[in-house]
Amino acid sequence: MSRTQATKTGTAELQRLAAAGRWHVIKTVADAKAGHIGGPLSAMDLLVSLYFNELSVDPGNPQDPARDRFILSKGHCAIGLYSVLALRGYFPVEELATFDQGGSRLQGHPDMKLTPGVDSSSGSLGQGLSAGAGMAMAAKQLGTDFHTWVMLGDGELEEGMVWEAVHTARRFKLDNLTAVIDLNGLQQYGWPVSEDDDRFDRSNPWSGVDLSGVFTCFGWNVISIDGHDFDAIHDAFDRVREQRGSGKPTVILAKTTKGKGVSFTEGTYKWHNGIATPEQLASAAAELGQVFEGEAK
Amino acid sequence: MKAQRDVWGQTLVDLARTDSRVAVVDGDLATSTKADLFADAFPDRFFEIGIAEQNMVGVAFGLSTLGFRPWLSTFGVFLTHRALDPIRMLVSQTGAPVKIAASYSGLLNGSSGKTHQDIEDLAIMRAMPGMTVIAPADAIEAEAAIRWAADHDGPVYLRLARDAVSDIFSPGHAFTPGTVHVLREGNDALLVSTGVQSSRVMDAAALLAEEGIEARVVHVPCLKPVDEAALLSALSGPAPIFTIEEHSIIGGLGGLVSELVTSTTLGKTVTRLGLADAWSESAPNSYLLDKYGLSPARVAGQVRHALADD
């Protein structure tokens, strides 16, 4: 696939890619005996849509100055990004097996100095939007046309530095910057369920807060979608492009399900991270339409 | 005799005329740091971020990925403390060519008191892998260090003083990372200093000389990297070693010299002068220098006392 995509990837193919990506996440983490599950799975449909339908990038030339930038600010979901980068052709899918192992290009959190296709290191939460804002400012200053995308988690929005960047992005009229928020409603442990909010098994971190209104008040363009609906995702991307020239950065508030796609990981904080047993791997493979050659012990 | 902050803004303006990579990212303190000189000359490359130090580091990193070599403009204390995590992850761990201009460093920052006095910065920045840590002695060495840093493809921490001190170096002085300068020869005491404190230590050595005590004065402008062989050579001989810094005695120059001496067979004691694990206060410069033992007279007195005890 070339940098400029003439045709969009169809929904059926995106679904196939997302299922493969989810399988790589759960299998790789199980093999490495370390890593995150819930966040990578909630973000997978968004990541696949970005890399196969939106970002103007060339896996054969990952440092192309004209490429769109993508920052996974929620860096603990690295294995989700690596899986999609591998599917997109930045490196062989087989390399995922080196995840978290000594000497690997695939570190526990994204390292821009090691991994092709990673535009910013991340891991300590809340920093990616500032980095993206700097890239977007530089693009405007240099007169280059690329778009900068930053994915954040809803738990990550608790970091104060994010809101410093939200302010800055509006002040600098960064309509070439888009934040994609993976609103899976859960964090590693998170908030106790309260009387007015019983989402899943822990409380939505933004319960009682009008997040859309907050971004609107900061002067951002806000698009709220189902983050697992490929048509809605593509429509949102189209609207982002239409906002170029408006002087407003855009946030896509994408409502998702933590651990999406595998029945036993969905909707529970307990699969923020976790190591699937061979039985669970067999079950996940079946649900995702993948071949699992390991033996259930 | 100029203040380091004055030459900082002006040197960046000079550099930016021929180097399109030079940019400034300000945290609403340009009138203090003198980045306003740059803002007036190159408004397109001056990025006002407001009072948001973590964010300004992230923005500077982002700019650096597109070829800029941004200079951060705010008080050092907000960079080395509030914005330490972005400096660590986005700048140091990536090797980004972001230049951390720590203005109003040390104790003497216009009577702002302990909230604004950064007496731990050298310890923090020395511990950060890949960071070049510079504390120039005067405005001339500061300008030379700025020019070097602007051309260096990596992160630099530059400790800049608010107020002017007597010049140590002559115009045209070039900065070379790691170089150790023996500013004065003597065999009775070895006085090791860094930053603008070196100027006061030279005055202390002059006072000691009036009493017949000849001190060697060693200025260490670059705490990392440092030419260890040159520093050890400067520390050789029978005279006792004193480190004197406008900084905590923990982890800064005193830490550097102690680590080096104990890793050799030099077998000498190191007396560390500076802030003895204590917060300071709001006061005029002369009061602070006197109270914390950093004025020429107090440095000379402590050295004289220590030599008398031997």
Coordinates of C-alpha atoms in Angstrom, one line a residue:
Chain A
M1 CA 0.0 0.0 0.0
S2 CA 1.4 3.3 -1.0
R3 CA 1.5 6.4 1.1
T4 CA -1.4 8.0 -0.6
Q5 CA -4.3 5.6 -0.5
A6 CA -6.5 5.6 -3.6
T7 CA -9.1 3.4 -2.1
K8 CA -10.5 2.9 1.3
T9 CA -10.1 -0.5 3.1
G10 CA -13.5 -2.1 3.3
T11 CA -15.3 -2.8 6.6
A12 CA -15.0 -6.6 6.2
E13 CA -11.2 -6.3 5.7
L14 CA -10.9 -3.9 8.7
Q15 CA -12.9 -6.4 10.8
R16 CA -10.5 -9.1 9.8
L17 CA -7.5 -7.0 10.5
A18 CA -8.9 -5.9 13.9
A19 CA -9.5 -9.6 14.9
A20 CA -5.9 -10.4 13.9
G21 CA -4.6 -7.5 15.8
R22 CA -6.6 -8.5 18.9
W23 CA -5.2 -12.0 18.6
H24 CA -1.7 -10.8 18.3
V25 CA -2.2 -8.7 21.5
I26 CA -3.5 -11.5 23.7
K27 CA -1.2 -14.1 22.3
T28 CA 1.9 -11.9 22.4
V29 CA 1.2 -10.8 26.0
A30 CA 0.6 -14.4 27.0
D31 CA 3.9 -15.5 25.5
A32 CA 5.8 -12.5 27.0
K33 CA 4.1 -13.0 30.3
A34 CA 3.8 -9.3 30.5
G35 CA 1.8 -6.5 28.9
H36 CA -1.6 -5.0 28.7
I37 CA -4.8 -6.4 27.3
G38 CA -7.9 -4.2 28.0
G39 CA -6.6 -0.9 26.5
P40 CA -5.1 -2.4 23.3
L41 CA -8.3 -4.3 22.6
S42 CA -10.6 -1.3 23.2
A43 CA -8.4 0.8 20.9
M44 CA -7.9 -1.8 18.2
D45 CA -10.8 -0.8 15.8
L46 CA -9.6 2.9 16.0
L47 CA -5.9 1.9 15.4
V48 CA -6.8 -0.3 12.5
S49 CA -9.0 2.4 11.0
L50 CA -6.2 5.0 11.4
Y51 CA -3.4 2.9 9.9
F52 CA -5.4 1.3 7.1
N53 CA -7.8 4.1 6.1
E54 CA -6.6 7.4 7.3
L55 CA -2.9 8.0 8.0
S56 CA -0.8 9.0 5.0
V57 CA 2.2 6.9 5.8
D58 CA 4.7 4.6 4.0
P59 CA 5.9 1.6 6.0
G60 CA 8.8 1.4 3.6
N61 CA 9.9 4.9 4.5
P62 CA 8.9 5.4 8.1
Q63 CA 10.8 8.7 8.5
D64 CA 9.2 10.3 5.4
P65 CA 9.0 14.0 6.4
A66 CA 5.6 14.4 4.8
R67 CA 4.0 11.5 6.7
D68 CA 1.1 12.0 9.0
R69 CA 2.2 11.7 12.6
F70 CA 0.6 9.3 15.1
I71 CA 1.4 9.3 18.9
L72 CA 0.1 6.6 21.2
S73 CA 0.0 8.8 24.3
K74 CA -1.5 5.9 26.3
G75 CA 1.9 4.1 25.8
H76 CA 1.0 1.1 28.0
C77 CA -1.1 0.0 25.0
A78 CA 2.1 -0.5 23.0
I79 CA 1.4 -4.0 22.0
G80 CA -1.8 -2.8 20.3
L81 CA 0.1 -0.3 18.3
Y82 CA 2.9 -2.9 17.5
S83 CA 0.3 -5.4 16.3
V84 CA -1.2 -2.9 13.9
L85 CA 2.3 -1.6 12.7
A86 CA 3.2 -5.2 12.0
L87 CA 0.0 -5.8 10.0
R88 CA 0.6 -2.6 8.1
G89 CA 4.0 -3.8 7.1
Y90 CA 6.4 -1.8 9.3
F91 CA 8.1 -5.0 10.5
P92 CA 7.3 -8.7 10.3
V93 CA 4.4 -10.0 12.3
E94 CA 6.9 -12.7 13.6
E95 CA 8.8 -9.9 15.3
L96 CA 5.9 -9.5 17.8
A97 CA 7.3 -12.5 19.5
T98 CA 10.2 -10.4 20.7
F99 CA 7.9 -8.1 22.6
D100 CA 9.4 -7.2 26.0
Q101 CA 12.4 -9.4 25.5
G102 CA 15.9 -8.2 26.0
G103 CA 17.3 -6.5 22.9
S104 CA 13.9 -6.2 21.2
R105 CA 12.8 -3.2 19.1
L106 CA 9.4 -3.7 20.8
Q107 CA 9.8 -2.3 24.3
G108 CA 7.1 -2.4 26.9
H109 CA 6.3 1.2 26.1
P110 CA 6.8 2.8 22.7
D111 CA 10.4 3.9 21.9
M112 CA 10.7 6.1 18.9
K113 CA 14.4 5.4 18.7
L114 CA 13.9 1.7 18.3
T115 CA 10.6 0.9 16.5
P116 CA 9.9 1.9 12.9
G117 CA 6.6 3.8 12.7
V118 CA 6.7 5.1 16.2
D119 CA 6.7 8.9 16.1
S120 CA 7.0 9.6 19.8
S121 CA 8.2 7.8 22.8
S122 CA 5.5 7.4 25.4
G123 CA 4.7 5.6 28.6
S124 CA 4.5 8.2 31.3
L125 CA 0.9 9.2 30.7
G126 CA -0.4 12.6 29.7
Q127 CA 2.5 13.8 27.6
G128 CA 1.5 12.9 24.0
L129 CA -0.8 15.7 23.3
S130 CA 1.9 18.3 24.1
A131 CA 4.3 16.5 21.8
G132 CA 1.7 16.4 19.1
A133 CA 0.9 20.0 19.6
G134 CA 4.6 20.8 19.0
M135 CA 4.6 18.7 15.8
A136 CA 1.5 20.5 14.6
M137 CA 3.0 23.9 15.4
A138 CA 6.1 23.0 13.6
A139 CA 4.1 21.8 10.6
K140 CA 2.3 25.2 10.4
Q141 CA 5.6 27.1 10.9
L142 CA 7.3 25.1 8.1
G143 CA 4.2 25.1 5.8
T144 CA 3.9 21.4 5.6
D145 CA 0.6 19.7 5.3
F146 CA 0.7 16.6 7.4
H147 CA -1.9 15.9 10.1
T148 CA -0.9 14.9 13.7
W149 CA -3.1 12.3 15.5
V150 CA -2.7 11.6 19.2
M151 CA -4.6 8.7 21.0
L152 CA -5.2 9.1 24.7
G153 CA -7.1 7.0 27.2
D154 CA -9.9 8.3 29.3
G155 CA -8.0 7.5 32.5
E156 CA -5.1 9.4 31.0
L157 CA -7.2 12.5 30.8
E158 CA -6.8 12.7 34.6
E159 CA -3.3 13.9 34.0
G160 CA -3.1 17.7 34.3
M161 CA -0.6 18.1 31.6
V162 CA -3.2 17.0 29.0
W163 CA -5.3 20.1 29.8
E164 CA -2.3 22.3 29.4
A165 CA -2.0 21.0 25.9
V166 CA -5.7 21.3 25.2
H167 CA -5.4 25.0 26.0
T168 CA -2.3 25.4 23.9
A169 CA -3.7 23.6 20.9
R170 CA -6.6 26.0 20.7
R171 CA -4.5 29.1 21.3
F172 CA -2.3 28.0 18.4
K173 CA -5.3 27.2 16.2
L174 CA -4.0 23.7 15.6
D175 CA -6.7 22.4 13.2
N176 CA -4.0 20.0 12.0
L177 CA -4.1 18.2 15.3
T178 CA -6.6 15.6 16.4
A179 CA -7.0 13.8 19.7
V180 CA -8.7 10.5 19.7
I181 CA -9.9 9.5 23.1
D182 CA -10.4 5.8 23.8
L183 CA -13.3 6.1 26.3
N184 CA -13.3 2.5 27.6
G185 CA -14.6 3.7 30.9
L186 CA -12.1 1.7 33.0
Q187 CA -8.6 2.1 34.2
Q188 CA -6.1 -0.2 36.0
Y189 CA -8.1 0.0 39.2
G190 CA -10.1 3.1 38.9
W191 CA -13.1 4.5 40.8
P192 CA -15.5 2.6 43.0
V193 CA -19.0 2.1 41.5
S194 CA -21.3 4.8 42.8
E195 CA -25.0 5.0 43.0
D196 CA -25.3 7.2 39.9
D197 CA -22.9 5.3 37.8
D198 CA -22.6 1.6 37.4
R199 CA -20.8 1.2 34.2
F200 CA -19.1 -2.2 34.1
D201 CA -17.5 -3.3 37.3
R202 CA -15.9 0.0 38.2
S203 CA -17.0 3.6 37.7
N204 CA -16.4 5.6 34.6
P205 CA -13.6 8.0 35.5
W206 CA -15.6 10.9 34.0
S207 CA -18.9 10.0 35.6
G208 CA -20.7 13.3 36.3
V209 CA -18.4 15.3 33.9
D210 CA -19.6 16.5 30.5
L211 CA -16.4 15.7 28.7
S212 CA -17.8 16.8 25.3
G213 CA -18.8 20.1 26.9
V214 CA -15.4 20.5 28.5
F215 CA -13.6 20.2 25.1
T216 CA -16.3 22.5 23.5
C217 CA -15.6 25.1 26.2
F218 CA -11.9 24.9 25.4
G219 CA -12.8 25.8 21.8
W220 CA -12.3 22.4 20.3
N221 CA -14.4 20.7 17.6
V222 CA -15.9 17.6 19.2
I223 CA -17.0 14.5 17.5
S224 CA -18.6 11.7 19.6
I225 CA -18.8 8.2 18.1
D226 CA -19.0 4.5 18.9
G227 CA -15.3 3.5 18.7
H228 CA -16.2 0.1 17.4
D229 CA -18.4 1.2 14.5
F230 CA -16.1 1.4 11.5
D231 CA -18.5 3.5 9.5
A232 CA -18.8 6.0 12.3
I233 CA -15.0 6.1 12.7
H234 CA -14.5 6.8 9.0
D235 CA -17.2 9.5 9.1
A236 CA -15.4 11.1 12.0
F237 CA -12.1 11.1 10.1
D238 CA -13.9 12.7 7.1
R239 CA -15.2 15.5 9.4
V240 CA -11.7 16.0 10.8
R241 CA -10.4 16.7 7.3
E242 CA -13.3 19.1 6.8
Q243 CA -12.2 21.0 9.9
R244 CA -8.8 21.9 8.4
G245 CA -8.8 25.6 8.1
S246 CA -11.3 26.2 10.9
G247 CA -8.6 27.1 13.4
K248 CA -10.0 24.5 15.8
P249 CA -8.3 21.2 16.9
T250 CA -10.7 18.2 16.9
V251 CA -11.3 15.6 19.5
I252 CA -12.9 12.3 18.7
L253 CA -14.6 11.0 21.8
A254 CA -14.8 7.3 20.9
K255 CA -16.9 5.2 23.3
T256 CA -15.4 1.8 23.5
T257 CA -15.5 -1.4 25.6
K258 CA -12.3 -2.3 27.5
G259 CA -11.1 -5.7 26.4
K260 CA -13.4 -5.6 23.4
G261 CA -13.6 -8.7 21.2
V262 CA -12.9 -11.5 23.6
S263 CA -15.7 -12.4 25.9
F264 CA -13.7 -13.0 29.1
T265 CA -11.7 -9.8 28.8
E266 CA -14.6 -7.4 28.0
G267 CA -15.8 -4.8 30.4
T268 CA -13.7 -5.6 33.4
Y269 CA -10.8 -3.7 34.9
K270 CA -9.3 -7.1 35.9
W271 CA -8.1 -7.5 32.3
H272 CA -6.3 -4.1 32.2
N273 CA -3.4 -6.5 32.0
G274 CA -3.3 -10.2 32.3
I275 CA -1.8 -13.4 31.0
A276 CA -4.2 -15.7 29.2
T277 CA -4.1 -19.4 30.1
P278 CA -3.8 -21.9 27.3
E279 CA -7.5 -22.6 27.7
Q280 CA -8.3 -18.9 27.5
L281 CA -6.0 -18.5 24.4
A282 CA -7.9 -21.4 22.7
S283 CA -11.2 -19.6 23.6
A284 CA -10.0 -16.2 22.3
A285 CA -8.6 -17.7 19.1
A286 CA -12.0 -19.3 18.4
E287 CA -13.8 -16.1 19.1
L288 CA -11.5 -14.1 16.9
G289 CA -11.4 -16.6 14.1
Q290 CA -7.7 -17.3 14.6
V291 CA -5.7 -20.5 14.6
F292 CA -4.1 -21.4 18.0
E293 CA -1.6 -24.2 17.7
G294 CA -0.7 -24.4 21.3
E295 CA -2.1 -27.1 23.4
A296 CA -4.4 -26.4 26.2
K297 CA -2.9 -27.9 29.4
Chain B
M1 CA 30.6 42.4 33.1
K2 CA 27.1 41.3 32.0
A3 CA 24.4 39.0 33.4
Q4 CA 24.2 35.6 31.9
R5 CA 20.5 36.1 31.1
D6 CA 21.3 39.2 29.1
V7 CA 23.7 37.4 26.9
W8 CA 21.4 34.4 26.5
G9 CA 18.6 36.3 24.8
Q10 CA 21.0 38.3 22.6
T11 CA 23.1 35.3 21.7
L12 CA 20.0 33.4 20.5
V13 CA 19.0 36.4 18.4
D14 CA 22.5 36.4 16.8
L15 CA 22.4 32.7 16.2
A16 CA 18.9 32.8 14.7
R17 CA 20.0 35.1 12.0
T18 CA 21.9 32.4 10.3
D19 CA 20.4 29.2 11.9
S20 CA 16.8 28.6 11.1
R21 CA 16.6 25.8 13.7
V22 CA 16.9 28.2 16.7
A23 CA 13.5 28.6 18.4
V24 CA 12.4 29.7 21.9
V25 CA 9.5 28.1 23.9
D26 CA 8.5 30.4 26.7
G27 CA 6.6 29.8 29.9
D28 CA 5.4 33.4 30.4
L29 CA 8.7 34.6 31.8
A30 CA 10.3 36.1 28.7
T31 CA 10.7 39.5 30.4
S32 CA 12.7 37.9 33.2
T33 CA 14.7 35.4 31.2
K34 CA 15.3 38.1 28.5
A35 CA 13.7 35.8 25.8
D36 CA 11.7 38.9 24.9
L37 CA 14.7 40.0 22.9
F38 CA 14.2 36.9 20.7
A39 CA 10.4 37.3 20.6
D40 CA 10.8 40.8 19.2
A41 CA 13.4 39.7 16.6
F42 CA 11.9 36.4 15.5
P43 CA 8.2 36.3 16.4
D44 CA 7.6 33.3 14.1
R45 CA 10.1 31.2 16.0
F46 CA 9.0 32.3 19.5
F47 CA 6.3 30.0 21.0
E48 CA 4.5 31.4 24.0
I49 CA 3.0 28.5 25.9
G50 CA 2.0 30.3 29.0
I51 CA 2.3 29.0 32.5
A52 CA 2.4 25.3 31.7
E53 CA 6.0 24.0 32.1
Q54 CA 5.3 20.3 31.4
N55 CA 3.5 21.2 28.3
M56 CA 6.2 23.5 27.1
V57 CA 8.7 20.7 27.3
G58 CA 6.4 18.4 25.3
V59 CA 5.9 21.1 22.7
A60 CA 9.6 21.7 22.5
F61 CA 10.1 18.0 21.9
G62 CA 7.5 18.0 19.2
L63 CA 9.2 21.0 17.5
S64 CA 12.5 19.2 17.7
T65 CA 11.2 16.2 15.7
L66 CA 10.7 18.6 12.8
G67 CA 14.2 19.9 12.9
F68 CA 14.0 22.8 15.3
R69 CA 16.4 23.1 18.2
P70 CA 14.2 24.8 20.7
W71 CA 15.4 26.6 23.9
L72 CA 13.2 26.5 26.9
S73 CA 12.6 29.8 28.6
T74 CA 11.6 29.8 32.3
F75 CA 13.0 29.7 35.8
G76 CA 15.1 26.6 36.2
V77 CA 13.2 25.4 39.2
F78 CA 10.1 24.8 37.2
L79 CA 12.0 22.8 34.6
T80 CA 14.0 20.6 36.8
H81 CA 11.1 19.9 39.2
R82 CA 7.7 20.5 37.7
A83 CA 8.6 19.4 34.2
L84 CA 11.1 16.7 35.1
D85 CA 9.1 13.8 33.8
P86 CA 8.6 15.2 30.3
I87 CA 12.3 16.2 30.3
R88 CA 13.1 12.6 31.3
M89 CA 10.9 10.7 28.9
L90 CA 10.6 13.1 25.9
V91 CA 14.0 14.8 25.9
S92 CA 16.6 12.7 27.7
Q93 CA 15.4 9.3 26.7
T94 CA 14.9 10.3 23.1
G95 CA 18.1 12.4 22.9
A96 CA 16.0 15.3 21.5
P97 CA 18.0 18.4 20.8
V98 CA 16.0 20.5 23.3
K99 CA 18.0 23.1 25.2
I100 CA 17.1 23.6 28.8
A101 CA 18.0 27.1 29.7
A102 CA 17.6 27.2 33.4
S103 CA 17.2 30.8 34.2
Y104 CA 17.4 32.3 37.8
S105 CA 19.3 29.2 38.9
G106 CA 20.7 28.7 42.4
L107 CA 20.1 30.8 45.4
L108 CA 20.3 34.3 43.9
N109 CA 17.0 35.0 42.1
G110 CA 15.8 38.3 43.2
S111 CA 14.7 37.5 46.8
S112 CA 12.1 35.0 45.6
G113 CA 12.9 32.6 48.4
K114 CA 13.0 28.8 48.6
T115 CA 10.1 28.1 46.3
H116 CA 12.1 29.5 43.4
Q117 CA 15.7 28.7 44.5
D118 CA 16.9 25.7 42.6
I119 CA 19.6 24.1 44.7
E120 CA 19.1 20.5 43.5
D121 CA 19.2 21.0 39.8
L122 CA 22.8 19.8 39.2
A123 CA 22.2 16.6 41.3
I124 CA 19.0 15.9 39.3
M125 CA 20.4 16.6 35.9
R126 CA 23.7 14.9 36.5
A127 CA 21.8 11.7 37.2
M128 CA 20.0 11.8 33.8
P129 CA 21.7 9.7 31.2
G130 CA 22.7 11.5 28.0
M131 CA 22.2 15.0 29.5
T132 CA 25.0 17.5 29.0
V133 CA 25.1 19.6 32.2
I134 CA 26.7 23.1 32.0
A135 CA 27.2 25.8 34.7
P136 CA 29.1 28.6 33.1
A137 CA 31.2 31.0 35.3
D138 CA 30.4 34.3 33.7
A139 CA 28.6 35.9 30.8
I140 CA 31.4 35.2 28.4
E141 CA 31.5 31.5 29.1
A142 CA 27.7 31.5 29.1
E143 CA 27.7 32.9 25.5
A144 CA 30.3 30.4 24.4
A145 CA 28.3 27.5 26.0
I146 CA 25.1 28.7 24.3
R147 CA 26.9 28.8 20.9
W148 CA 28.2 25.3 21.5
A149 CA 24.8 23.9 22.7
A150 CA 23.0 25.4 19.7
D151 CA 25.1 23.2 17.5
H152 CA 25.0 20.1 19.6
D153 CA 22.6 17.4 18.4
G154 CA 21.3 16.4 21.8
P155 CA 19.8 17.7 25.1
V156 CA 21.7 20.3 27.1
Y157 CA 21.0 21.6 30.6
L158 CA 22.4 25.1 30.9
R159 CA 22.5 26.7 34.4
L160 CA 22.1 30.5 34.0
A161 CA 22.4 33.1 36.8
R162 CA 20.1 36.1 37.1
D163 CA 22.7 38.5 38.3
A164 CA 26.1 39.6 36.9
V165 CA 29.4 38.5 38.4
S166 CA 33.0 39.6 37.6
D167 CA 34.2 38.1 34.4
I168 CA 36.6 35.2 34.6
F169 CA 37.2 34.6 30.9
S170 CA 38.2 36.9 28.1
P171 CA 36.1 37.7 25.1
G172 CA 36.5 35.0 22.4
H173 CA 36.6 32.2 24.9
A174 CA 35.4 28.9 23.4
F175 CA 33.4 26.3 25.3
T176 CA 34.5 22.7 25.0
P177 CA 32.4 20.1 26.9
G178 CA 34.3 18.4 29.7
T179 CA 37.2 20.9 29.9
V180 CA 38.4 21.7 33.4
H181 CA 40.0 25.2 34.0
V182 CA 42.7 25.8 36.6
L183 CA 42.1 29.5 37.1
R184 CA 44.7 30.1 39.7
E185 CA 47.7 28.1 41.0
G186 CA 48.5 27.4 44.6
N187 CA 49.6 24.5 46.8
D188 CA 48.0 25.2 50.2
A189 CA 44.4 24.4 49.3
L190 CA 42.4 23.2 46.2
L191 CA 39.2 25.1 45.7
V192 CA 36.9 23.5 43.1
S193 CA 33.9 25.4 42.0
T194 CA 31.3 25.7 39.2
G195 CA 28.9 28.2 37.8
V196 CA 29.1 31.9 38.9
Q197 CA 30.3 30.7 42.3
S198 CA 33.7 30.3 40.6
S199 CA 33.9 34.1 40.4
R200 CA 33.4 34.4 44.1
V201 CA 35.9 31.7 44.8
M202 CA 38.5 33.6 42.8
D203 CA 37.8 36.6 45.1
A204 CA 38.1 34.2 48.1
A205 CA 41.5 33.0 46.8
A206 CA 42.7 36.6 46.6
L207 CA 41.7 37.1 50.2
L208 CA 43.5 34.0 51.3
A209 CA 46.6 35.1 49.4
E210 CA 46.7 38.2 51.5
E211 CA 47.1 36.0 54.5
G212 CA 49.8 33.9 52.8
I213 CA 47.5 31.0 51.8
E214 CA 47.9 30.1 48.2
A215 CA 44.9 28.3 46.8
R216 CA 44.6 26.5 43.4
V217 CA 41.2 27.4 42.0
V218 CA 39.6 24.8 39.6
H219 CA 36.5 25.8 37.7
V220 CA 34.4 22.9 36.4
P221 CA 31.9 24.4 33.9
C222 CA 30.6 21.1 32.6
L223 CA 29.5 18.6 35.2
K224 CA 28.7 16.1 32.5
P225 CA 30.6 15.1 30.6
V226 CA 33.7 15.9 32.5
D227 CA 37.3 15.2 31.6
E228 CA 38.0 13.0 34.6
A229 CA 41.7 12.7 34.0
A230 CA 42.1 16.5 33.8
L231 CA 40.1 17.0 36.9
L232 CA 42.1 14.4 38.8
S233 CA 45.3 16.0 37.7
A234 CA 44.0 19.3 38.9
L235 CA 43.2 17.7 42.3
S236 CA 46.6 16.1 42.7
G237 CA 49.1 17.2 45.3
P238 CA 49.0 17.3 49.1
A239 CA 46.6 20.2 49.5
P240 CA 43.1 19.4 50.8
I241 CA 40.2 19.6 48.5
F242 CA 37.2 21.9 49.0
T243 CA 34.2 22.0 46.7
I244 CA 32.2 25.2 46.7
E245 CA 28.8 25.5 44.9
E246 CA 25.7 27.6 44.9
H247 CA 23.8 24.3 45.3
S248 CA 23.1 21.6 47.8
I249 CA 26.3 19.8 48.9
I250 CA 24.4 16.6 47.9
G251 CA 24.8 15.3 44.4
G252 CA 26.2 18.3 42.6
L253 CA 29.8 19.4 42.2
G254 CA 30.6 18.0 45.7
G255 CA 29.1 14.7 44.7
L256 CA 31.0 14.7 41.4
V257 CA 34.4 15.4 43.0
S258 CA 33.7 12.9 45.9
E259 CA 32.7 10.2 43.5
L260 CA 35.8 10.7 41.4
V261 CA 38.2 10.9 44.3
T262 CA 36.8 7.8 46.0
S263 CA 37.1 5.9 42.8
T264 CA 40.9 6.4 42.7
T265 CA 43.8 5.9 45.1
L266 CA 44.1 9.7 45.6
G267 CA 43.3 9.1 49.3
K268 CA 42.2 12.7 50.0
T269 CA 39.3 14.1 51.9
V270 CA 36.8 16.4 50.2
T271 CA 35.1 19.2 52.1
R272 CA 31.9 20.1 50.5
L273 CA 30.7 23.7 50.9
G274 CA 27.2 24.9 49.9
L275 CA 23.7 24.4 51.0
A276 CA 24.0 21.7 53.8
D277 CA 20.8 19.8 53.1
A278 CA 18.7 22.9 54.0
W279 CA 16.1 25.1 52.4
S280 CA 17.0 28.8 52.1
E281 CA 14.9 31.9 52.3
S282 CA 14.0 35.3 50.7
A283 CA 16.8 37.8 51.2
P284 CA 19.2 40.1 49.4
N285 CA 22.1 38.3 47.6
S286 CA 24.7 39.6 50.1
Y287 CA 22.7 38.2 53.0
L288 CA 22.3 34.8 51.4
L289 CA 25.9 34.5 50.3
D290 CA 27.0 35.3 53.8
K291 CA 24.6 33.1 55.6
Y292 CA 25.2 30.0 53.5
G293 CA 29.0 30.4 53.4
L294 CA 29.3 31.4 49.7
S295 CA 30.6 35.0 49.9
P296 CA 34.3 35.4 49.2
A297 CA 34.9 36.3 52.9
R298 CA 33.0 33.3 54.1
V299 CA 34.6 30.9 51.7
A300 CA 38.0 32.2 52.7
G301 CA 37.1 31.9 56.3
Q302 CA 35.9 28.3 56.1
V303 CA 39.1 27.3 54.2
R304 CA 41.3 29.1 56.7
H305 CA 39.5 27.4 59.6
A306 CA 39.8 24.0 58.0
L307 CA 43.5 24.4 57.3
A308 CA 44.1 25.6 60.9
D309 CA 42.4 22.4 62.2
D310 CA 44.7 20.2 60.2

